[in-house]
Amino acid sequence: MKRKPFLAGNWKMNLDRKSGVELVRALRDGVGGVGDRDIAVFPPFVYLDEIVRAAAGSNVRVGAQNLCDEKNGAFTGEVSAEMLRDVGVTHVLVGHSERRHLFGEGDELCNRKVVRGLAGGLHVILCVGETLDERDGARTEQVIGRQLTKGLAGVDAGSLERITIAYEPVWAIGTGRNATPAQAGEAHRYLRGVLSGLYDERAANSIRIQYGGSVKPDNVATLMAVPDVDGALVGGAALKADSFLAIVRYN
Ligand code: PGA
């Protein structure tokens, strides 16, 4: 089954108000006619409101890089799914490797964030990926299978249309060393098999699995040609209009 490609740009803690708005305006202009793929950007929290307004009326969706696992209350420094929705955000990343490894977010917390994001009406991109040690120790499948299974605990089949999975091997993120198409294909196939076991084959076949880790204009088409790769989650190459546009328009 053909799934609609989903190209997303994670800005991480980069760009400022002016350069962010300029980038989104350039994307609006550059992808106005692109209807056969989904496009989203993930700016830092403080710019979301303004970026949503800059993207209004276009096919560029705006997502947050994180959310709180609670709905509201005494959680200083946190932002809820409802607040994100309130400013027009439609998507959210959960379990990005930097959240897992630099900020100590474990599978249980990621799961609560997935559940909260869905309850708050957001589309959730759940990120999974193994470290180099885990890959070298032949534990890739064990690790990504666990992250996927625990991350989706309690998520019913009816909510899956608002779930995307991102396979991002930690050793490929920001390193310039992307997974080979064969490595990506193997991991994506494995993840789809796990999804099939958790739900059923039809559900597993409809969920998009993005690849992330050093995706660039010159490797995106090869990666997207892999049958189980349905999109890309892009970091560094999403910070400039020309390179992200080239990625969005791959063929
Ligand atoms: P990268 O980041 O494209 O800079 O490797 C990917 C990501 O962290 O989502």
PDB file of C-alpha atoms and ligand atoms in Angstrom:
ATOM      1  CA  MET A   1       0.000   0.000   0.000  1.00  0.00           C
ATOM      2  CA  LYS A   2       1.222   3.456  -0.868  1.00  0.00           C
ATOM      3  CA  ARG A   3       1.410   5.838   2.079  1.00  0.00           C
ATOM      4  CA  LYS A   4       1.540   9.606   1.609  1.00  0.00           C
ATOM      5  CA  PRO A   5       5.124  10.808   2.241  1.00  0.00           C
ATOM      6  CA  PHE A   6       5.541  12.931   5.366  1.00  0.00           C
ATOM      7  CA  LEU A   7       8.525  15.300   5.426  1.00  0.00           C
ATOM      8  CA  ALA A   8       9.160  17.090   8.713  1.00  0.00           C
ATOM      9  CA  GLY A   9      11.762  19.588   9.869  1.00  0.00           C
ATOM     10  CA  ASN A  10      12.832  19.584  13.522  1.00  0.00           C
ATOM     11  CA  TRP A  11      14.478  22.923  14.245  1.00  0.00           C
ATOM     12  CA  LYS A  12      15.639  21.824  17.717  1.00  0.00           C
ATOM     13  CA  MET A  13      17.028  24.832  19.643  1.00  0.00           C
ATOM     14  CA  ASN A  14      17.973  26.761  16.498  1.00  0.00           C
ATOM     15  CA  LEU A  15      16.901  29.839  14.543  1.00  0.00           C
ATOM     16  CA  ASP A  16      15.288  32.946  16.020  1.00  0.00           C
ATOM     17  CA  ARG A  17      11.982  34.726  15.480  1.00  0.00           C
ATOM     18  CA  LYS A  18      13.036  36.495  12.307  1.00  0.00           C
ATOM     19  CA  SER A  19      14.858  33.633  10.617  1.00  0.00           C
ATOM     20  CA  GLY A  20      12.098  31.188  11.612  1.00  0.00           C
ATOM     21  CA  VAL A  21       9.376  33.327  10.061  1.00  0.00           C
ATOM     22  CA  GLU A  22      11.487  33.870   6.927  1.00  0.00           C
ATOM     23  CA  LEU A  23      12.059  30.133   6.609  1.00  0.00           C
ATOM     24  CA  VAL A  24       8.341  29.357   6.895  1.00  0.00           C
ATOM     25  CA  ARG A  25       7.450  32.039   4.377  1.00  0.00           C
ATOM     26  CA  ALA A  26       9.940  30.530   1.940  1.00  0.00           C
ATOM     27  CA  LEU A  27       8.434  27.078   2.528  1.00  0.00           C
ATOM     28  CA  ARG A  28       4.918  28.424   1.965  1.00  0.00           C
ATOM     29  CA  ASP A  29       5.978  29.914  -1.324  1.00  0.00           C
ATOM     30  CA  GLY A  30       8.017  26.884  -2.320  1.00  0.00           C
ATOM     31  CA  VAL A  31       5.538  24.105  -1.551  1.00  0.00           C
ATOM     32  CA  GLY A  32       2.260  25.808  -2.360  1.00  0.00           C
ATOM     33  CA  GLY A  33       1.563  23.381  -5.157  1.00  0.00           C
ATOM     34  CA  VAL A  34       2.752  20.235  -3.428  1.00  0.00           C
ATOM     35  CA  GLY A  35      -0.341  18.242  -2.520  1.00  0.00           C
ATOM     36  CA  ASP A  36       0.936  14.691  -2.635  1.00  0.00           C
ATOM     37  CA  ARG A  37       3.036  14.886   0.540  1.00  0.00           C
ATOM     38  CA  ASP A  38       2.588  16.152   4.069  1.00  0.00           C
ATOM     39  CA  ILE A  39       4.952  18.802   5.375  1.00  0.00           C
ATOM     40  CA  ALA A  40       5.538  20.010   8.934  1.00  0.00           C
ATOM     41  CA  VAL A  41       8.003  22.139  10.877  1.00  0.00           C
ATOM     42  CA  PHE A  42       8.809  21.861  14.582  1.00  0.00           C
ATOM     43  CA  PRO A  43      10.012  25.214  15.960  1.00  0.00           C
ATOM     44  CA  PRO A  44      10.896  25.950  19.605  1.00  0.00           C
ATOM     45  CA  PHE A  45       7.889  26.608  21.898  1.00  0.00           C
ATOM     46  CA  VAL A  46       8.273  30.397  22.081  1.00  0.00           C
ATOM     47  CA  TYR A  47       7.930  30.808  18.315  1.00  0.00           C
ATOM     48  CA  LEU A  48       5.039  28.416  17.739  1.00  0.00           C
ATOM     49  CA  ASP A  49       2.295  31.019  17.834  1.00  0.00           C
ATOM     50  CA  GLU A  50       4.030  33.238  15.326  1.00  0.00           C
ATOM     51  CA  ILE A  51       5.076  30.386  13.058  1.00  0.00           C
ATOM     52  CA  VAL A  52       1.502  29.051  13.012  1.00  0.00           C
ATOM     53  CA  ARG A  53       0.363  32.475  11.825  1.00  0.00           C
ATOM     54  CA  ALA A  54       3.121  32.634   9.213  1.00  0.00           C
ATOM     55  CA  ALA A  55       2.106  29.189   7.904  1.00  0.00           C
ATOM     56  CA  ALA A  56      -1.656  29.865   7.950  1.00  0.00           C
ATOM     57  CA  GLY A  57      -3.478  28.996   4.749  1.00  0.00           C
ATOM     58  CA  SER A  58      -0.603  26.866   3.458  1.00  0.00           C
ATOM     59  CA  ASN A  59       0.027  23.140   3.527  1.00  0.00           C
ATOM     60  CA  VAL A  60       2.853  23.573   6.067  1.00  0.00           C
ATOM     61  CA  ARG A  61       1.771  22.157   9.442  1.00  0.00           C
ATOM     62  CA  VAL A  62       3.345  23.288  12.685  1.00  0.00           C
ATOM     63  CA  GLY A  63       4.335  20.963  15.518  1.00  0.00           C
ATOM     64  CA  ALA A  64       6.000  21.194  18.923  1.00  0.00           C
ATOM     65  CA  GLN A  65       9.173  19.366  19.888  1.00  0.00           C
ATOM     66  CA  ASN A  66       7.840  18.246  23.256  1.00  0.00           C
ATOM     67  CA  LEU A  67       4.826  18.434  25.571  1.00  0.00           C
ATOM     68  CA  CYS A  68       3.963  17.795  29.207  1.00  0.00           C
ATOM     69  CA  ASP A  69       2.456  14.471  30.238  1.00  0.00           C
ATOM     70  CA  GLU A  70      -0.037  16.339  32.437  1.00  0.00           C
ATOM     71  CA  LYS A  71      -3.065  18.340  31.352  1.00  0.00           C
ATOM     72  CA  ASN A  72      -2.695  21.422  33.539  1.00  0.00           C
ATOM     73  CA  GLY A  73      -1.690  22.481  37.022  1.00  0.00           C
ATOM     74  CA  ALA A  74       1.446  23.091  39.080  1.00  0.00           C
ATOM     75  CA  PHE A  75       4.063  21.991  36.565  1.00  0.00           C
ATOM     76  CA  THR A  76       6.404  24.956  36.300  1.00  0.00           C
ATOM     77  CA  GLY A  77       8.110  25.264  32.959  1.00  0.00           C
ATOM     78  CA  GLU A  78       5.871  22.788  31.154  1.00  0.00           C
ATOM     79  CA  VAL A  79       3.496  23.157  28.186  1.00  0.00           C
ATOM     80  CA  SER A  80       0.354  21.046  27.731  1.00  0.00           C
ATOM     81  CA  ALA A  81      -1.203  19.528  24.616  1.00  0.00           C
ATOM     82  CA  GLU A  82      -4.198  21.826  25.101  1.00  0.00           C
ATOM     83  CA  MET A  83      -1.964  24.921  25.100  1.00  0.00           C
ATOM     84  CA  LEU A  84      -0.322  23.749  21.901  1.00  0.00           C
ATOM     85  CA  ARG A  85      -3.725  23.229  20.274  1.00  0.00           C
ATOM     86  CA  ASP A  86      -4.819  26.610  21.543  1.00  0.00           C
ATOM     87  CA  VAL A  87      -2.172  28.346  19.410  1.00  0.00           C
ATOM     88  CA  GLY A  88      -2.901  26.228  16.339  1.00  0.00           C
ATOM     89  CA  VAL A  89      -0.255  23.534  16.711  1.00  0.00           C
ATOM     90  CA  THR A  90      -1.340  20.227  15.166  1.00  0.00           C
ATOM     91  CA  HIS A  91       1.627  17.882  15.723  1.00  0.00           C
ATOM     92  CA  VAL A  92       4.061  16.996  18.484  1.00  0.00           C
ATOM     93  CA  LEU A  93       7.281  14.987  18.722  1.00  0.00           C
ATOM     94  CA  VAL A  94       7.590  12.490  21.559  1.00  0.00           C
ATOM     95  CA  GLY A  95      10.709  10.626  22.608  1.00  0.00           C
ATOM     96  CA  HIS A  96      13.204  12.311  20.312  1.00  0.00           C
ATOM     97  CA  SER A  97      16.613  10.817  21.088  1.00  0.00           C
ATOM     98  CA  GLU A  98      17.794  14.119  22.542  1.00  0.00           C
ATOM     99  CA  ARG A  99      14.859  14.046  24.994  1.00  0.00           C
ATOM    100  CA  ARG A 100      15.593  10.422  25.841  1.00  0.00           C
ATOM    101  CA  HIS A 101      19.356  10.692  26.154  1.00  0.00           C
ATOM    102  CA  LEU A 102      20.054  14.294  27.248  1.00  0.00           C
ATOM    103  CA  PHE A 103      16.959  14.799  29.391  1.00  0.00           C
ATOM    104  CA  GLY A 104      16.478  11.285  30.705  1.00  0.00           C
ATOM    105  CA  GLU A 105      13.019  10.623  29.275  1.00  0.00           C
ATOM    106  CA  GLY A 106      12.224   6.926  29.579  1.00  0.00           C
ATOM    107  CA  ASP A 107       9.653   4.727  27.884  1.00  0.00           C
ATOM    108  CA  GLU A 108       6.986   5.246  30.557  1.00  0.00           C
ATOM    109  CA  LEU A 109       7.184   9.035  30.382  1.00  0.00           C
ATOM    110  CA  CYS A 110       7.174   8.913  26.570  1.00  0.00           C
ATOM    111  CA  ASN A 111       4.075   6.728  26.717  1.00  0.00           C
ATOM    112  CA  ARG A 112       2.278   9.180  28.993  1.00  0.00           C
ATOM    113  CA  LYS A 113       3.192  11.970  26.569  1.00  0.00           C
ATOM    114  CA  VAL A 114       1.870   9.973  23.600  1.00  0.00           C
ATOM    115  CA  VAL A 115      -1.407   9.343  25.419  1.00  0.00           C
ATOM    116  CA  ARG A 116      -1.714  12.997  26.528  1.00  0.00           C
ATOM    117  CA  GLY A 117      -0.883  14.300  23.060  1.00  0.00           C
ATOM    118  CA  LEU A 118      -3.606  12.145  21.519  1.00  0.00           C
ATOM    119  CA  ALA A 119      -6.111  13.078  24.231  1.00  0.00           C
ATOM    120  CA  GLY A 120      -5.331  16.724  23.577  1.00  0.00           C
ATOM    121  CA  GLY A 121      -6.133  16.291  19.884  1.00  0.00           C
ATOM    122  CA  LEU A 122      -2.598  16.331  18.499  1.00  0.00           C
ATOM    123  CA  HIS A 123      -0.943  14.121  15.897  1.00  0.00           C
ATOM    124  CA  VAL A 124       1.987  12.422  17.654  1.00  0.00           C
ATOM    125  CA  ILE A 125       5.307  11.462  16.091  1.00  0.00           C
ATOM    126  CA  LEU A 126       6.823   8.819  18.363  1.00  0.00           C
ATOM    127  CA  CYS A 127      10.597   8.601  17.845  1.00  0.00           C
ATOM    128  CA  VAL A 128      12.565   5.420  18.429  1.00  0.00           C
ATOM    129  CA  GLY A 129      16.176   4.516  17.753  1.00  0.00           C
ATOM    130  CA  GLU A 130      19.183   2.586  18.994  1.00  0.00           C
ATOM    131  CA  THR A 131      22.590   3.904  20.066  1.00  0.00           C
ATOM    132  CA  LEU A 132      25.773   2.746  18.356  1.00  0.00           C
ATOM    133  CA  ASP A 133      26.575   0.477  21.314  1.00  0.00           C
ATOM    134  CA  GLU A 134      23.174  -1.126  21.033  1.00  0.00           C
ATOM    135  CA  ARG A 135      23.589  -1.630  17.287  1.00  0.00           C
ATOM    136  CA  ASP A 136      27.093  -3.056  17.710  1.00  0.00           C
ATOM    137  CA  GLY A 137      25.740  -5.347  20.411  1.00  0.00           C
ATOM    138  CA  ALA A 138      23.055  -6.626  17.994  1.00  0.00           C
ATOM    139  CA  ARG A 139      20.334  -5.152  20.215  1.00  0.00           C
ATOM    140  CA  THR A 140      18.737  -2.813  17.650  1.00  0.00           C
ATOM    141  CA  GLU A 141      15.505  -4.760  17.304  1.00  0.00           C
ATOM    142  CA  GLN A 142      15.187  -5.359  21.006  1.00  0.00           C
ATOM    143  CA  VAL A 143      15.600  -1.625  21.748  1.00  0.00           C
ATOM    144  CA  ILE A 144      13.376  -0.175  19.045  1.00  0.00           C
ATOM    145  CA  GLY A 145      10.774  -2.891  19.573  1.00  0.00           C
ATOM    146  CA  ARG A 146      10.626  -2.046  23.278  1.00  0.00           C
ATOM    147  CA  GLN A 147      10.464   1.719  22.657  1.00  0.00           C
ATOM    148  CA  LEU A 148       7.640   1.206  20.176  1.00  0.00           C
ATOM    149  CA  THR A 149       5.642  -1.251  22.263  1.00  0.00           C
ATOM    150  CA  LYS A 150       5.961   0.711  25.505  1.00  0.00           C
ATOM    151  CA  GLY A 151       5.436   4.024  23.747  1.00  0.00           C
ATOM    152  CA  LEU A 152       2.109   2.877  22.314  1.00  0.00           C
ATOM    153  CA  ALA A 153       0.797   1.168  25.458  1.00  0.00           C
ATOM    154  CA  GLY A 154      -2.896   1.977  25.901  1.00  0.00           C
ATOM    155  CA  VAL A 155      -3.226   3.537  22.437  1.00  0.00           C
ATOM    156  CA  ASP A 156      -6.268   2.053  20.752  1.00  0.00           C
ATOM    157  CA  ALA A 157      -6.478   1.250  17.066  1.00  0.00           C
ATOM    158  CA  GLY A 158      -8.886   4.136  16.535  1.00  0.00           C
ATOM    159  CA  SER A 159      -6.163   6.645  17.443  1.00  0.00           C
ATOM    160  CA  LEU A 160      -3.536   5.262  15.090  1.00  0.00           C
ATOM    161  CA  GLU A 161      -4.457   7.636  12.275  1.00  0.00           C
ATOM    162  CA  ARG A 162      -2.924  10.336  14.490  1.00  0.00           C
ATOM    163  CA  ILE A 163       0.316   8.443  15.053  1.00  0.00           C
ATOM    164  CA  THR A 164       3.499   8.524  13.004  1.00  0.00           C
ATOM    165  CA  ILE A 165       6.633   6.606  13.970  1.00  0.00           C
ATOM    166  CA  ALA A 166      10.097   8.044  13.367  1.00  0.00           C
ATOM    167  CA  TYR A 167      13.005   5.617  13.260  1.00  0.00           C
ATOM    168  CA  GLU A 168      16.075   7.651  14.145  1.00  0.00           C
ATOM    169  CA  PRO A 169      19.239   5.705  14.898  1.00  0.00           C
ATOM    170  CA  VAL A 170      21.019   7.811  17.518  1.00  0.00           C
ATOM    171  CA  TRP A 171      24.389   7.344  15.795  1.00  0.00           C
ATOM    172  CA  ALA A 172      23.019   8.938  12.625  1.00  0.00           C
ATOM    173  CA  ILE A 173      21.581  12.090  14.181  1.00  0.00           C
ATOM    174  CA  GLY A 174      23.608  15.196  13.453  1.00  0.00           C
ATOM    175  CA  THR A 175      26.649  13.100  12.548  1.00  0.00           C
ATOM    176  CA  GLY A 176      26.493  13.237   8.759  1.00  0.00           C
ATOM    177  CA  ARG A 177      26.394   9.446   8.838  1.00  0.00           C
ATOM    178  CA  ASN A 178      22.965   8.344   7.658  1.00  0.00           C
ATOM    179  CA  ALA A 179      21.727   4.774   7.867  1.00  0.00           C
ATOM    180  CA  THR A 180      22.078   2.960   4.568  1.00  0.00           C
ATOM    181  CA  PRO A 181      18.826   2.274   2.724  1.00  0.00           C
ATOM    182  CA  ALA A 182      19.273  -1.386   3.661  1.00  0.00           C
ATOM    183  CA  GLN A 183      19.694  -0.590   7.357  1.00  0.00           C
ATOM    184  CA  ALA A 184      16.703   1.751   7.327  1.00  0.00           C
ATOM    185  CA  GLY A 185      14.600  -0.771   5.407  1.00  0.00           C
ATOM    186  CA  GLU A 186      15.447  -3.543   7.853  1.00  0.00           C
ATOM    187  CA  ALA A 187      14.532  -1.434  10.905  1.00  0.00           C
ATOM    188  CA  HIS A 188      11.332  -0.098   9.329  1.00  0.00           C
ATOM    189  CA  ARG A 189      10.227  -3.594   8.316  1.00  0.00           C
ATOM    190  CA  TYR A 190      10.875  -4.807  11.821  1.00  0.00           C
ATOM    191  CA  LEU A 191       8.875  -1.916  13.324  1.00  0.00           C
ATOM    192  CA  ARG A 192       5.985  -2.593  10.976  1.00  0.00           C
ATOM    193  CA  GLY A 193       6.008  -6.221  12.058  1.00  0.00           C
ATOM    194  CA  VAL A 194       5.836  -5.139  15.699  1.00  0.00           C
ATOM    195  CA  LEU A 195       2.917  -2.831  14.858  1.00  0.00           C
ATOM    196  CA  SER A 196       1.204  -5.696  13.126  1.00  0.00           C
ATOM    197  CA  GLY A 197       1.515  -7.785  16.291  1.00  0.00           C
ATOM    198  CA  LEU A 198       0.263  -4.953  18.508  1.00  0.00           C
ATOM    199  CA  TYR A 199      -2.694  -4.153  16.239  1.00  0.00           C
ATOM    200  CA  ASP A 200      -3.207  -5.932  12.944  1.00  0.00           C
ATOM    201  CA  GLU A 201      -1.681  -5.974   9.507  1.00  0.00           C
ATOM    202  CA  ARG A 202      -4.055  -3.438   8.038  1.00  0.00           C
ATOM    203  CA  ALA A 203      -3.331  -0.959  10.826  1.00  0.00           C
ATOM    204  CA  ALA A 204       0.417  -1.607  10.576  1.00  0.00           C
ATOM    205  CA  ASN A 205       0.326  -0.974   6.847  1.00  0.00           C
ATOM    206  CA  SER A 206      -1.394   2.359   7.216  1.00  0.00           C
ATOM    207  CA  ILE A 207       0.977   3.878   9.804  1.00  0.00           C
ATOM    208  CA  ARG A 208       3.743   6.017   8.372  1.00  0.00           C
ATOM    209  CA  ILE A 209       7.294   5.375   9.519  1.00  0.00           C
ATOM    210  CA  GLN A 210       9.709   8.243   8.917  1.00  0.00           C
ATOM    211  CA  TYR A 211      13.449   7.832   8.814  1.00  0.00           C
ATOM    212  CA  GLY A 212      15.588  10.437  10.586  1.00  0.00           C
ATOM    213  CA  GLY A 213      19.341  10.897  10.915  1.00  0.00           C
ATOM    214  CA  SER A 214      21.436  13.019   8.552  1.00  0.00           C
ATOM    215  CA  VAL A 215      18.794  13.204   5.835  1.00  0.00           C
ATOM    216  CA  LYS A 216      20.040  15.623   3.166  1.00  0.00           C
ATOM    217  CA  PRO A 217      18.931  16.706  -0.314  1.00  0.00           C
ATOM    218  CA  ASP A 218      21.379  14.232  -1.839  1.00  0.00           C
ATOM    219  CA  ASN A 219      20.293  11.121   0.082  1.00  0.00           C
ATOM    220  CA  VAL A 220      16.558  11.694   0.610  1.00  0.00           C
ATOM    221  CA  ALA A 221      15.400  10.132  -2.669  1.00  0.00           C
ATOM    222  CA  THR A 222      17.370   6.921  -2.092  1.00  0.00           C
ATOM    223  CA  LEU A 223      15.996   6.588   1.415  1.00  0.00           C
ATOM    224  CA  MET A 224      12.447   7.384   0.299  1.00  0.00           C
ATOM    225  CA  ALA A 225      12.715   4.689  -2.361  1.00  0.00           C
ATOM    226  CA  VAL A 226      12.858   2.036   0.371  1.00  0.00           C
ATOM    227  CA  PRO A 227       9.374   0.447   0.503  1.00  0.00           C
ATOM    228  CA  ASP A 228       8.827   0.851   4.244  1.00  0.00           C
ATOM    229  CA  VAL A 229      10.256   4.387   4.490  1.00  0.00           C
ATOM    230  CA  ASP A 230       7.312   6.782   4.377  1.00  0.00           C
ATOM    231  CA  GLY A 231       8.921  10.080   5.215  1.00  0.00           C
ATOM    232  CA  ALA A 232      11.825  11.878   6.807  1.00  0.00           C
ATOM    233  CA  LEU A 233      12.381  13.707  10.073  1.00  0.00           C
ATOM    234  CA  VAL A 234      15.100  16.194   9.273  1.00  0.00           C
ATOM    235  CA  GLY A 235      17.266  18.239  11.640  1.00  0.00           C
ATOM    236  CA  GLY A 236      20.230  20.195  10.278  1.00  0.00           C
ATOM    237  CA  ALA A 237      19.090  20.226   6.646  1.00  0.00           C
ATOM    238  CA  ALA A 238      15.678  21.625   7.665  1.00  0.00           C
ATOM    239  CA  LEU A 239      17.139  24.918   8.907  1.00  0.00           C
ATOM    240  CA  LYS A 240      17.635  26.418   5.465  1.00  0.00           C
ATOM    241  CA  ALA A 241      14.849  26.951   2.950  1.00  0.00           C
ATOM    242  CA  ASP A 242      16.768  25.707  -0.075  1.00  0.00           C
ATOM    243  CA  SER A 243      17.857  22.429   1.473  1.00  0.00           C
ATOM    244  CA  PHE A 244      14.513  21.657   3.175  1.00  0.00           C
ATOM    245  CA  LEU A 245      12.637  22.526  -0.020  1.00  0.00           C
ATOM    246  CA  ALA A 246      14.916  20.215  -1.974  1.00  0.00           C
ATOM    247  CA  ILE A 247      14.133  17.458   0.533  1.00  0.00           C
ATOM    248  CA  VAL A 248      10.374  18.087   0.398  1.00  0.00           C
ATOM    249  CA  ARG A 249      10.459  18.030  -3.394  1.00  0.00           C
ATOM    250  CA  TYR A 250      12.609  14.905  -3.755  1.00  0.00           C
ATOM    251  CA  ASN A 251      11.678  12.574  -6.533  1.00  0.00           C
TER     252      ASN A 251
HETATM  253  P1  PGA B   1      19.752  15.487  11.661  1.00  0.00           P
HETATM  254  O1  PGA B   1      18.681  15.378  12.880  1.00  0.00           O
HETATM  255  O2  PGA B   1      18.958  15.512  10.399  1.00  0.00           O
HETATM  256  O3  PGA B   1      20.475  16.776  11.919  1.00  0.00           O
HETATM  257  O4  PGA B   1      20.634  14.294  11.762  1.00  0.00           O
HETATM  258  C1  PGA B   1      17.582  14.535  12.776  1.00  0.00           C
HETATM  259  C2  PGA B   1      16.723  14.617  14.008  1.00  0.00           C
HETATM  260  O5  PGA B   1      17.255  14.730  15.123  1.00  0.00           O
HETATM  261  O6  PGA B   1      15.477  14.566  13.929  1.00  0.00           O
END
